[in-house]
Tab-separated table of C-alpha atoms and ligand atoms in Angstrom:
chain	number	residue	atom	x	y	z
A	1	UNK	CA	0.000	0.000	0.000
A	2	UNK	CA	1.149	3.574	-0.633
A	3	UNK	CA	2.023	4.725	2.498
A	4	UNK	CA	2.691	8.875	3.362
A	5	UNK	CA	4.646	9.849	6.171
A	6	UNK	CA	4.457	13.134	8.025
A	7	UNK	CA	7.553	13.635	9.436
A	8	UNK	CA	7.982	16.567	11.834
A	9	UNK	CA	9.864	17.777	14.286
A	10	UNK	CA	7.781	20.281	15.506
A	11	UNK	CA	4.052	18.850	14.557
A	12	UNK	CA	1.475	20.226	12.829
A	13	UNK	CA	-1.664	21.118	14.750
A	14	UNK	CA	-4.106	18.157	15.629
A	15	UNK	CA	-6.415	19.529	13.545
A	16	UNK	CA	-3.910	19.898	10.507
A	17	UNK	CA	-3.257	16.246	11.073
A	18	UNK	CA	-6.759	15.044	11.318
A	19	UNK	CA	-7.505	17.166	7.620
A	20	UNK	CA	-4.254	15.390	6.123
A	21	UNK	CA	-4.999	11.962	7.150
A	22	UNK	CA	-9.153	12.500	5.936
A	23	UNK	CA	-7.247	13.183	2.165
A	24	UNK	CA	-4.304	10.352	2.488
A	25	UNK	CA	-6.614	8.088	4.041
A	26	UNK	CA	-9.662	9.024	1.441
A	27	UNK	CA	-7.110	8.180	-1.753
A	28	UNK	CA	-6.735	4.879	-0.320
A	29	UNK	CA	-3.129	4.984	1.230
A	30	UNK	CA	-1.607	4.838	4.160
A	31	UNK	CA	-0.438	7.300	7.002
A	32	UNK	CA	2.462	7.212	9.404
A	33	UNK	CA	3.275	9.970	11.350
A	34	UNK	CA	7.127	10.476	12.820
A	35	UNK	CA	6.655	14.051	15.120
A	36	UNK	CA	8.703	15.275	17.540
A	37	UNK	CA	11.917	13.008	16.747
A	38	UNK	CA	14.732	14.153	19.030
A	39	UNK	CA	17.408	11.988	16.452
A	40	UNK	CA	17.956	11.833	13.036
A	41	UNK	CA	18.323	8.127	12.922
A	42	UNK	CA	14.330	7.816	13.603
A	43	UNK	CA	13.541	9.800	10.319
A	44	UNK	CA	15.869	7.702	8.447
A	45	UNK	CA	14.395	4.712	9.727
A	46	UNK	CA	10.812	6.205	9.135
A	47	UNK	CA	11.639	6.885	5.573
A	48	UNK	CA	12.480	3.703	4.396
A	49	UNK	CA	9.140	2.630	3.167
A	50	UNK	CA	7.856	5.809	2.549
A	51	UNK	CA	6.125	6.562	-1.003
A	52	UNK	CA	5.475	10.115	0.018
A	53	UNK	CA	7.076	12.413	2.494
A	54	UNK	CA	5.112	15.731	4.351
A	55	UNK	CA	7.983	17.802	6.155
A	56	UNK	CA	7.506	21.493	8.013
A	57	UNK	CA	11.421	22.798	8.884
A	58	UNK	CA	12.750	19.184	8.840
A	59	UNK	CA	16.303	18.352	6.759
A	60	UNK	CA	16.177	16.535	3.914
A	61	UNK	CA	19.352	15.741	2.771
A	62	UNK	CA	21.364	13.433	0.781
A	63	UNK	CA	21.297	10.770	3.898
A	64	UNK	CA	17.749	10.891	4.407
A	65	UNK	CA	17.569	10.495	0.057
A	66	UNK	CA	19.651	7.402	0.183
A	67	UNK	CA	17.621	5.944	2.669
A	68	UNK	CA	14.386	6.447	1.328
A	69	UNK	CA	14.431	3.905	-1.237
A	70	UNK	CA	10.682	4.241	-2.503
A	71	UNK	CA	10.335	7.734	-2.123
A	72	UNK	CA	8.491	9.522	-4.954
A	73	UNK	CA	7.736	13.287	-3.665
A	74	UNK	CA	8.676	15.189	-0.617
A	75	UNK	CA	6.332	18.012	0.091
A	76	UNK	CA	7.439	21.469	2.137
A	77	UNK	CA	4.036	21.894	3.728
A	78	UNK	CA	5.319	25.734	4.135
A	79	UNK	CA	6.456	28.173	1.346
A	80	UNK	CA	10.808	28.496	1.912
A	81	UNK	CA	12.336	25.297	0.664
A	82	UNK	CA	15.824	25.890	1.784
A	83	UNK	CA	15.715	22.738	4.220
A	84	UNK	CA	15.703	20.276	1.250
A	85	UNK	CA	18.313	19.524	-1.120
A	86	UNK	CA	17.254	20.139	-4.552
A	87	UNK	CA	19.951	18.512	-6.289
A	88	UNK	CA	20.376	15.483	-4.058
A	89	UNK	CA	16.404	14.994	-4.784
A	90	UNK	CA	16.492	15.722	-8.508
A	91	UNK	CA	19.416	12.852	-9.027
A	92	UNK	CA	17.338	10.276	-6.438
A	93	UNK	CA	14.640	11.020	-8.816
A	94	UNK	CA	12.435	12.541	-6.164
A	95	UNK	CA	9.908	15.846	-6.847
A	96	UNK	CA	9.610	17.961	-4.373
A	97	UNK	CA	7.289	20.781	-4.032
A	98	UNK	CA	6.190	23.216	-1.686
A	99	UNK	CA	2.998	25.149	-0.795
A	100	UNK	CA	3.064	28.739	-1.726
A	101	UNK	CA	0.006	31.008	-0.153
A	102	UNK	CA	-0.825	28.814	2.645
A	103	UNK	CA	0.430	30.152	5.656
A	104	UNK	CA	1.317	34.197	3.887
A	105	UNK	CA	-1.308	35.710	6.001
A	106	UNK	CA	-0.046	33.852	9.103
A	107	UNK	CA	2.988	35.654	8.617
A	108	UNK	CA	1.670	39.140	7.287
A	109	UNK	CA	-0.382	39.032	10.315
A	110	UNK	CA	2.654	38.511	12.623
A	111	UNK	CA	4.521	41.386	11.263
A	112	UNK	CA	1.837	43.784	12.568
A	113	UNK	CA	2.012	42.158	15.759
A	114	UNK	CA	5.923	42.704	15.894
A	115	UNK	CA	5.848	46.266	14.426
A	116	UNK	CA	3.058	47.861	17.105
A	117	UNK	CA	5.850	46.248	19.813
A	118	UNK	CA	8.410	48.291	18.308
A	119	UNK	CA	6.996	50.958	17.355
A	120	UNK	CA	5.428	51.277	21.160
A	121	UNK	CA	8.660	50.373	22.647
A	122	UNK	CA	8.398	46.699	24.000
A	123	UNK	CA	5.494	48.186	25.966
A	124	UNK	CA	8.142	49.267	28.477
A	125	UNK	CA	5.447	51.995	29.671
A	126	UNK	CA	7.260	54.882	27.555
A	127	UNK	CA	5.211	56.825	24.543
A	128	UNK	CA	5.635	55.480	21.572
A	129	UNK	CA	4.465	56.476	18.194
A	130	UNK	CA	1.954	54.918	15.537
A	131	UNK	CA	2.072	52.956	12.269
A	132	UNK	CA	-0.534	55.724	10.346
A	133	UNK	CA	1.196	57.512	7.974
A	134	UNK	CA	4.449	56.017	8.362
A	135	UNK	CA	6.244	54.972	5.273
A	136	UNK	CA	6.598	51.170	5.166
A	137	UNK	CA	8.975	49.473	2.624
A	138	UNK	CA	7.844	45.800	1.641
A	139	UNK	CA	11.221	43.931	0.076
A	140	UNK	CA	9.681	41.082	-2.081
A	141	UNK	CA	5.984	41.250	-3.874
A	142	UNK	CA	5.362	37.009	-2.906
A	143	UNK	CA	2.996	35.751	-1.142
A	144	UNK	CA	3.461	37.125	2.041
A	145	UNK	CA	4.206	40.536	0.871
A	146	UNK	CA	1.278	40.679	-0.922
A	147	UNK	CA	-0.604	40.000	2.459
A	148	UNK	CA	1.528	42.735	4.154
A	149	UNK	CA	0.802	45.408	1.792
A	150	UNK	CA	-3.128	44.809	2.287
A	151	UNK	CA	-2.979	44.985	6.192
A	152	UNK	CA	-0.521	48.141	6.094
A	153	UNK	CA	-3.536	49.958	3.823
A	154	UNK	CA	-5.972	49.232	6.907
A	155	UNK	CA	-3.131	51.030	9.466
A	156	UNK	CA	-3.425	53.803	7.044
A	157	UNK	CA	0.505	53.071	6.268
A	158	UNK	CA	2.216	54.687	3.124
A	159	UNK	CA	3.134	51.772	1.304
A	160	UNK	CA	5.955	50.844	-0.794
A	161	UNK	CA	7.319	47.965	-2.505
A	162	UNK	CA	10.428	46.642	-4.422
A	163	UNK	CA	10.276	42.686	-6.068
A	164	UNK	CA	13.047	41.889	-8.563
A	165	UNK	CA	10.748	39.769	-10.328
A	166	UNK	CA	7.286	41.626	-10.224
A	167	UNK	CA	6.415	44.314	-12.404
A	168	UNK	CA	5.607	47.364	-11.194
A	169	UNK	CA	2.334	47.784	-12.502
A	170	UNK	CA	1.518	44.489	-10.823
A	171	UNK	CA	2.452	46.305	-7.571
A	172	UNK	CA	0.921	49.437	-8.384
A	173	UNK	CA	-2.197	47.929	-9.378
A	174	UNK	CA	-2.844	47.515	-5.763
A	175	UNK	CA	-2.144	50.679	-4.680
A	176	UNK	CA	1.356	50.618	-3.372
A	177	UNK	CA	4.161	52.529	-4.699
A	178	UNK	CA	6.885	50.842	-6.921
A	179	UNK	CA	10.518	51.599	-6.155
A	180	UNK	CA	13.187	50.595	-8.828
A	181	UNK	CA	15.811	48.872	-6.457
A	182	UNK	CA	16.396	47.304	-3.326
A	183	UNK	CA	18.316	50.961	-2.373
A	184	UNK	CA	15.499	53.036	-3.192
A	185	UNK	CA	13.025	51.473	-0.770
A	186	UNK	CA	15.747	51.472	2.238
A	187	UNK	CA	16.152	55.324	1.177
A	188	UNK	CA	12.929	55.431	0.981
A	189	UNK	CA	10.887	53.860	3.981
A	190	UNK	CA	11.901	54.522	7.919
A	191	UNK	CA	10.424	50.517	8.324
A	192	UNK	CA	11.334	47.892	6.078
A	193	UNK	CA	9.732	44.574	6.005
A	194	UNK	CA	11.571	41.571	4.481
A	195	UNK	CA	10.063	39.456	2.261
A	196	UNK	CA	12.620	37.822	-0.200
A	197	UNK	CA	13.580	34.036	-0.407
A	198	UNK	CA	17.405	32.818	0.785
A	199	UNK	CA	18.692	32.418	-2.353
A	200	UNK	CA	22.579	33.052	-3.760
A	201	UNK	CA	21.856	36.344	-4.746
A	202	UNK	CA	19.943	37.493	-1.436
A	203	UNK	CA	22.186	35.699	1.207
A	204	UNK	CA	23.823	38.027	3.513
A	205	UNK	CA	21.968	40.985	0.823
A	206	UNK	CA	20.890	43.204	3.776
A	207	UNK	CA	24.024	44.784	4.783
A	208	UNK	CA	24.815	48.007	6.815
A	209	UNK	CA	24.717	50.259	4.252
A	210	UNK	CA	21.260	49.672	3.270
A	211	UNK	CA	20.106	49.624	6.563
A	212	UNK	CA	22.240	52.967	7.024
A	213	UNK	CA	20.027	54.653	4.290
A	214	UNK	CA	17.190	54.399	6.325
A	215	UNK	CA	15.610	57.867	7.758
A	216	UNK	CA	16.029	58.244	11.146
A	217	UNK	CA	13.379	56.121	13.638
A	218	UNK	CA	14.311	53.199	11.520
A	219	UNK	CA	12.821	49.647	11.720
A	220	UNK	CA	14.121	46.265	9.704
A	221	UNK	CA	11.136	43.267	10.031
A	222	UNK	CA	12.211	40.290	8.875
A	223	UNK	CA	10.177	37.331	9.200
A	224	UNK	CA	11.919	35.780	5.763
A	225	UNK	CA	15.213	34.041	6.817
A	226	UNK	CA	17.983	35.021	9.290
A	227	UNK	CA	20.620	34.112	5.953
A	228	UNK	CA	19.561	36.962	3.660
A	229	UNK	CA	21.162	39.410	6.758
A	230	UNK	CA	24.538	40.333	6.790
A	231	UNK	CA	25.166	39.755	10.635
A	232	UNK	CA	28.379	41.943	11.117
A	233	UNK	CA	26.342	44.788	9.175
A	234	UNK	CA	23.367	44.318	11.753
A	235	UNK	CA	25.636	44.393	14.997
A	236	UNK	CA	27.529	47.586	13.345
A	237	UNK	CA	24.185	49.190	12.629
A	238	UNK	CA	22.347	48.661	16.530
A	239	UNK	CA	25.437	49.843	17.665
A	240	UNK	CA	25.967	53.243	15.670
A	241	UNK	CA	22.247	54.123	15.146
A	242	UNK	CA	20.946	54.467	18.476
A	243	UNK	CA	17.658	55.268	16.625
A	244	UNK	CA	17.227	51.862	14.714
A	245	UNK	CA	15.389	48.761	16.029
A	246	UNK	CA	15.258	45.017	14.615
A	247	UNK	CA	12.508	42.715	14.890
A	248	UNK	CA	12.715	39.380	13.538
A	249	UNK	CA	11.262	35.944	13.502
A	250	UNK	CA	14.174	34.157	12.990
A	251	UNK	CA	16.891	34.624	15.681
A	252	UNK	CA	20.672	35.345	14.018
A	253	UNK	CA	23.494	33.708	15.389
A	254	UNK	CA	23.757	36.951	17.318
A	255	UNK	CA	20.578	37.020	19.171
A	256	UNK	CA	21.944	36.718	22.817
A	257	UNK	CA	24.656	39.251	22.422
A	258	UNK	CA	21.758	41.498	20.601
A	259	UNK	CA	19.342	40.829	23.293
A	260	UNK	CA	21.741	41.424	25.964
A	261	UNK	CA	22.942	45.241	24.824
A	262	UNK	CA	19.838	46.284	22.995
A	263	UNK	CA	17.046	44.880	25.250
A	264	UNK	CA	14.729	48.162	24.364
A	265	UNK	CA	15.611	48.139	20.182
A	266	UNK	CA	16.295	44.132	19.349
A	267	UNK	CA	13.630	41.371	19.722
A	268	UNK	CA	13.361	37.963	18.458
A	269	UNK	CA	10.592	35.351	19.154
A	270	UNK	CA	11.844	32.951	20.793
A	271	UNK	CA	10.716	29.866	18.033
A	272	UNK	CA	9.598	30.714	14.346
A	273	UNK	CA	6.042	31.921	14.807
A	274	UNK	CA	5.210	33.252	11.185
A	275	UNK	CA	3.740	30.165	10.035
A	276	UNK	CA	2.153	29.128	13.732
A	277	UNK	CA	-1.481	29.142	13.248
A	278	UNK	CA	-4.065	26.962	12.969
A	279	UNK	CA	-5.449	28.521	9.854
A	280	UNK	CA	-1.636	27.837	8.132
A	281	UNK	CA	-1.012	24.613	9.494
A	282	UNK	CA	-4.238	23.271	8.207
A	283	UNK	CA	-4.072	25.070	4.543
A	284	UNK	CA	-0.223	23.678	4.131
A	285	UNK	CA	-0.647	20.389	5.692
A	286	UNK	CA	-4.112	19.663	3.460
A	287	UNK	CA	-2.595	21.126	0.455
A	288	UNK	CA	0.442	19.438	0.915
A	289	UNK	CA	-1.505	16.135	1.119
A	290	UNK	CA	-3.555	17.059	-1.811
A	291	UNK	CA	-0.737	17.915	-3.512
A	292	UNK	CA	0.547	14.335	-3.175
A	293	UNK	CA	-2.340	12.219	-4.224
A	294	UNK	CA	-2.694	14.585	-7.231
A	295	UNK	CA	0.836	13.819	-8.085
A	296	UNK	CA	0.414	10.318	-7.253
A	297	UNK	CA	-2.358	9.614	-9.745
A	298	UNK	CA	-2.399	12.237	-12.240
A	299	UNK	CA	1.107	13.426	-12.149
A	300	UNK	CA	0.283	16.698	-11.388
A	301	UNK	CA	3.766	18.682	-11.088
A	302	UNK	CA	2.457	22.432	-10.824
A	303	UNK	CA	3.899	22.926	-7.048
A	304	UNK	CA	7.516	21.417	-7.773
A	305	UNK	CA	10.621	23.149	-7.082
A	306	UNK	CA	12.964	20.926	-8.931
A	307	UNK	CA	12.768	21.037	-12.589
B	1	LIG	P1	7.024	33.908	-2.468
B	1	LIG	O1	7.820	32.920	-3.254
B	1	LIG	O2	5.551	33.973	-2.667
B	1	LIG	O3	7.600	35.377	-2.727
B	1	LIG	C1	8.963	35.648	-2.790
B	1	LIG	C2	9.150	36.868	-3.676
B	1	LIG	O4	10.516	37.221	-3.652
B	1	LIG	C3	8.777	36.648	-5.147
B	1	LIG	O5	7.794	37.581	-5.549
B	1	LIG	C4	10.096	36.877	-5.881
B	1	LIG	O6	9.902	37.501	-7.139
B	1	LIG	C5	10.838	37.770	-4.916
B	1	LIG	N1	12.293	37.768	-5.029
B	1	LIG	C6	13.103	36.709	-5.214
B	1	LIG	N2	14.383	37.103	-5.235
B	1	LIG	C7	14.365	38.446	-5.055
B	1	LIG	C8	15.387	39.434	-4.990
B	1	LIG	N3	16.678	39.105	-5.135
B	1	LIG	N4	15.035	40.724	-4.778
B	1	LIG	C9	13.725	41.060	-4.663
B	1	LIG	N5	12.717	40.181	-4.734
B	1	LIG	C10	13.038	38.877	-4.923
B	1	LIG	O7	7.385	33.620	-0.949
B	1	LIG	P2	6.522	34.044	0.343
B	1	LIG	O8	5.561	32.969	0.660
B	1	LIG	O9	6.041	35.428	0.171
B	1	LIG	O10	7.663	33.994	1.462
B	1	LIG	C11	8.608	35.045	1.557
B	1	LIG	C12	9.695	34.706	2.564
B	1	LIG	O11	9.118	34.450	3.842
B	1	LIG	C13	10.526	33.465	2.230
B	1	LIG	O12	11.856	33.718	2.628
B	1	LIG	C14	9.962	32.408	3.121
B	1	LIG	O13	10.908	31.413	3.381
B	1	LIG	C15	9.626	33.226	4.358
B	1	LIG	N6	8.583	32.631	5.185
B	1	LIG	C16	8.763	32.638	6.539
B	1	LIG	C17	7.793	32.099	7.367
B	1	LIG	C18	7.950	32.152	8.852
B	1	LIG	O14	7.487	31.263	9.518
B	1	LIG	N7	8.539	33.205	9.385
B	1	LIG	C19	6.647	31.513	6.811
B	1	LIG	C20	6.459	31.570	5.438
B	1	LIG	C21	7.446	32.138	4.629
C-alpha cells in the first residue's frame, strides 16, 4: 500500500493532522506519522518505506535520500524550501514541491504584531508612536508581501514595494508605490519589512549600508530568513544608530549578544512563529496532502521546485 509519512519535528496542529490523514486516508493509502523526533536516525528509519514524504522545517538531505528507497515526492508543507536539497532529490529522482500562499497571512499578520511592539517600545510603559502615515517598505511582492501590503492599507501606512521579479504595474495595481531597487526602498521607507527568499543572490543581501540609508526612527522586520542578513552589518548598525530597532522571527546567530545590549531596540521570538497558526497549518498540511495524491495519480507537477 502507498504509504505517506508526516515527518515533523515540531508537529502540525491536531487539527492539521486530522484534515491530512481525511485526504491520504480518502485516496486509499496509508499514514504514518514520525513528530517530535529528538534523532535523526528515527527519520531515516521512518523513511524507508515511505512513497510520500510531508515535512515542516525538517532536513532533507542526501542521507535521508539514500535511505528512502521508494520515495516519490517530498512536500514542504510551508512556502521556503531551503531545508531540502534540490539537487540530491532531482538525481534520487524525487519531486519535491512546496505550498506557496498557505500560511502568507499567518505571517503578514505577525509582522503587525511585531511592528506595534516596536513601534510602542516593547510596551516598556514609555510613549511610543503609531504605524498611520508612516512609510513602510515591503522587500519582495510574494505571497506574504502581498498579504503585508493589504494589512498596512488598513493602518493607514504609506506603502511601498520593491520585487526583482514583479512588475511594477503588478504592484501598483494595488495601490502601493513601486521603487526601482532594493536601495530606493531602504532610502525610501523609515520601516522595512523583508520578504525575499534565501537564495545566492539574497544571502547576507541586507548589509549596513542599506540599513544605514534608512531615515532616522528606523525599523528592519524580517520574518523571511535570518541568511539573507549580513550579521556583522546588523551588529555595526544597533550599535551606531541608536535610533534603529530590529525585529525578527528568525533569531541570528547573534541574538543573545543582541538581546543582551539592545534589550529596548532588538527582539526575536523565541521559536519561528510566522507560520504558527491553525489557519496555516491546516491550509499547508491539506494542500500538501492534496498535492501528493494529485501527483500520485495524475502526475500533477504544478507545485515542484525541482525542474
Ligand atoms: P514567495 O515565493 O511567494 O515570494 C517571494 C518573492 O521574492 C517573489 O515575488 C520573488 O519575485 C521575490 N524575489 C526573489 N528574489 C528576489 C530578490 N533578489 N530581490 C527582490 N525580490 C526577490 O514567498 P513568500 O511565501 O512570500 O515567502 C517570503 C519569505 O518568507 C521566504 O523567505 C519564506 O521562506 C519566508 N517565510 C517565513 C515564514 C515564517 O514562519 N517566518 C513563513 C512563510 C514564509
Amino acid at each position: 500500500m502507498t504509504k505517506v509519512l508526516v515527518a515533523t519535528d515540531k508537529p502540525f496542529a491536531a487539527i492539521a493532522v486530522k484534515g491530512i490523514r481525511e485526504v491520504v486516508e480518502g485516496a486509499g493509502y496509508e499514514l504514518a506519522l514520525l513528530e517530535k523526533y529528538t534523532d535523526k536516525s528515527q527519520l531515516l528509519d521512518a523513511v524507508k518505506d515511505a512513497n510520500a514524504v510531508i515535512i515542516r522545517s525538517d532536513i532533507i538531505d542526501a542521507p535521508v535520500l539514500d535511505a528512502a528507497k521508494d520515495l516519490k515526492i517530498v512536500v514542504r508543507a510551508g512556502a521556503g524550501y531551503d531545508n531540502v536539497d534540490l539537487a540530491a532529490a532531482t538525481a534520487h529522482n524525487v519531486c519535491v514541491m512546496n505550498t506557496p500562499g498557505q500560511n502568507s497571512n499567518a505571517v503578514a499578520e505577525l509582522v503587525f504584531g511585531m511592528l506595534v511592539y516596536a513601534v510602542r517600545n516593547f510596551y516598556n510603559g514609555t510613549s511610543g508612536t503609531e504605524l498611520m502615515g508612516k512609510k513602510l517598505g515591503i522587500l519582495a511582492y510574494g505571497n506574504v508581501g502581498r498579504n503585508v501590503a493589504r494589512i498596512a492599507k488598513g493602518f493607514g501606512m504609506d506603502v511601498y514595494a520593491y520585487d526583482a521579479f514583479c512588475p511594477a504595474e503588478v504592484i501598483e495595481k494595488d495601490g502601493v508605490k513601486a521603487v526601482a531597487s532594493t536601495a530606493d526602498l531602504f532610502k525610501t521607507c523609515q520601516i522595512v519589512s523583508l520578504h525575499i527568499p534565501a537564495t545566492a543572490e539574497t544571502k547576507g543581501s541586507i548589509n549596513f549600508e542599506l540599513m544605514n540609508s534608512m531615515p532616522k526612527g528606523a525599523i528592519v522586520v524580517n520574518t523571511a530568513r535570518k541568511e539573507v542578513i549580513d550579521e556583522a552589518g546588523l551588529a555595526k548598525m544597533m550599535e551606531e544608530r541608536p535610533d534603529f530597532k530590529y525585529i525578527t522571527d528568525i533569531k541570528p546567530a547573534i541574538d543573545t549578544d543582541l538581546a543582551a545590549k539592545y534589550p529596548d531596540r532588538y527582539f526575536g521570538t523565541p521559536k519561528k512563529m510566522g507560520a504558527q497558526t491553525a489557519e496555516a497549518n491546516i491550509n499547508a498540511g491539506i494542500a500538501a496532502a492534496k498535492q501528493i495524491v494529485d501527483f500520485l495519480q495524475n502526475g500533477n507537477e504544478k507545485f515542484r521546485v525541482n525542474r
